């Protein structure tokens, strides 16, 4: 992509209050860790490689449009490995203390990649209760979507 690059376009979209509800799926040929992490940090809701099957791209758009997040499987594996290895240098989100104990617990479960239903089953609550905790945590932390919430959780060292 000619200047500006995709990351700069993403930053402009996420910085514009008029585009607050826009969700972005990054589609790239670059599977570089720095690019993936920067895209997630900047607010990407999805990240796929350009060699993804058309159905995978369509699924990603649907998931992201529905408020979820989606990463290419190879990217997910590397993101988890990266954050597991950097756990000792966790830098908590400055507003992580604003979360209730239950919200922190739910956010930690979100970071494991589980769905609201799976988290609800684990905590013996309803999926609607989980959805409420996720929404409140996103609001308190200023997360655009679940992908950014996962980044915040991992960087803050939250674990279920």
XYZ file of C-alpha atoms in Angstrom:
160
model
C 0.000 0.000 0.000
C 1.465 3.381 -0.924
C 1.957 6.086 1.692
C 0.348 6.240 4.112
C 0.729 2.587 5.013
C -2.012 0.434 6.510
C -0.928 1.065 10.093
C -1.105 4.829 9.600
C -4.556 4.542 8.028
C -5.647 2.392 10.986
C -4.306 4.994 13.446
C -6.207 7.750 11.636
C -9.435 5.751 11.701
C -9.184 4.892 15.401
C -8.204 8.468 16.330
C -11.206 10.024 14.602
C -14.180 10.341 17.006
C -16.564 10.341 14.033
C -15.322 6.829 13.163
C -15.600 5.435 16.721
C -17.825 2.546 15.607
C -15.688 1.526 12.618
C -14.014 -1.858 12.997
C -10.941 -2.702 10.930
C -9.716 -6.056 9.658
C -6.078 -5.741 8.624
C -5.281 -7.719 5.499
C -1.565 -7.966 4.804
C 1.224 -9.949 3.246
C 3.416 -9.124 6.257
C 3.347 -11.664 9.067
C 5.925 -9.722 11.066
C 5.397 -9.747 14.816
C 5.967 -5.994 15.104
C 3.327 -5.298 12.460
C 0.778 -7.596 14.100
C 1.354 -6.168 17.591
C 1.274 -2.589 16.376
C -1.971 -3.220 14.469
C -3.620 -4.746 17.543
C -2.346 -1.971 19.775
C -3.642 0.631 17.311
C -7.110 -0.920 17.434
C -7.403 -3.518 14.662
C -10.268 -5.898 15.308
C -8.973 -8.563 12.976
C -5.769 -9.563 11.280
C -5.565 -11.871 8.274
C -2.921 -12.676 5.712
C -3.652 -11.943 2.060
C -3.373 -15.633 1.208
C -6.427 -16.385 3.388
C -9.278 -18.136 1.654
C -12.100 -15.813 0.531
C -14.453 -17.558 2.952
C -12.059 -16.797 5.826
C -12.078 -13.121 4.878
C -15.862 -13.119 4.708
C -16.064 -14.846 8.100
C -13.644 -12.300 9.590
C -15.722 -9.382 8.317
C -18.879 -10.942 9.795
C -17.232 -11.650 13.165
C -15.762 -8.154 13.415
C -18.993 -6.484 12.256
C -20.773 -8.392 15.034
C -18.392 -6.892 17.608
C -15.961 -9.787 17.833
C -12.353 -10.099 16.815
C -10.463 -12.579 14.687
C -6.819 -13.339 14.018
C -5.262 -15.671 11.490
C -4.383 -18.940 13.303
C -0.635 -18.478 12.792
C -0.899 -14.929 14.131
C -2.909 -16.027 17.182
C -0.288 -18.614 18.073
C 2.545 -16.071 17.840
C 0.656 -13.381 19.771
C 0.050 -15.820 22.635
C 3.679 -16.988 22.608
C 4.923 -13.408 22.614
C 2.788 -12.345 25.534
C 3.518 -15.490 27.523
C 7.251 -14.784 27.178
C 6.863 -11.112 28.109
C 4.618 -11.787 31.117
C 7.416 -10.819 33.513
C 7.535 -7.348 32.014
C 3.792 -6.741 32.222
C 2.812 -3.100 32.101
C -0.666 -2.826 33.597
C -3.168 -0.615 31.850
C -3.358 2.641 33.820
C -7.078 2.137 34.474
C -6.973 -1.599 35.250
C -7.654 -0.700 38.894
C -11.000 0.784 37.856
C -12.297 -2.711 37.082
C -14.188 -4.678 39.684
C -12.727 -8.018 40.717
C -15.332 -9.813 38.593
C -14.615 -7.605 35.568
C -10.887 -8.368 35.882
C -11.710 -12.071 36.095
C -13.919 -11.927 33.007
C -11.319 -9.904 31.066
C -8.702 -12.510 31.982
C -10.973 -15.235 30.576
C -11.547 -13.156 27.415
C -7.761 -13.128 26.939
C -7.803 -16.923 26.748
C -9.883 -16.678 23.564
C -13.048 -18.121 25.060
C -16.493 -16.997 23.916
C -19.017 -15.374 26.241
C -20.872 -18.692 26.496
C -17.694 -20.592 27.395
C -16.780 -17.988 30.015
C -20.319 -18.106 31.385
C -20.109 -21.887 31.716
C -16.771 -21.585 33.528
C -18.030 -18.932 35.956
C -21.540 -20.400 36.305
C -23.286 -17.210 35.180
C -25.336 -16.316 32.128
C -23.759 -15.251 28.827
C -25.616 -11.940 29.233
C -23.832 -11.366 32.554
C -20.482 -12.023 30.869
C -21.427 -9.698 28.013
C -22.251 -6.961 30.548
C -18.898 -7.385 32.329
C -17.045 -7.338 29.007
C -18.886 -4.188 27.889
C -18.222 -2.387 31.171
C -14.552 -3.380 31.118
C -14.189 -2.178 27.521
C -15.767 1.130 28.458
C -13.589 1.595 31.558
C -10.383 0.691 29.715
C -11.242 2.504 26.498
C -10.978 -0.689 24.447
C -12.514 -0.510 20.980
C -13.243 -4.238 20.842
C -12.370 -7.639 22.290
C -9.039 -7.795 20.456
C -7.852 -4.633 22.169
C -9.276 -5.887 25.475
C -7.151 -9.032 25.091
C -4.039 -6.920 24.530
C -4.818 -4.863 27.652
C -5.434 -8.011 29.697
C -2.229 -9.713 28.659
C -0.126 -6.588 29.088
C -1.647 -6.139 32.541
C -0.773 -9.712 33.500
C -4.379 -10.802 34.056
C -4.865 -14.552 34.290
C -7.991 -16.576 35.086
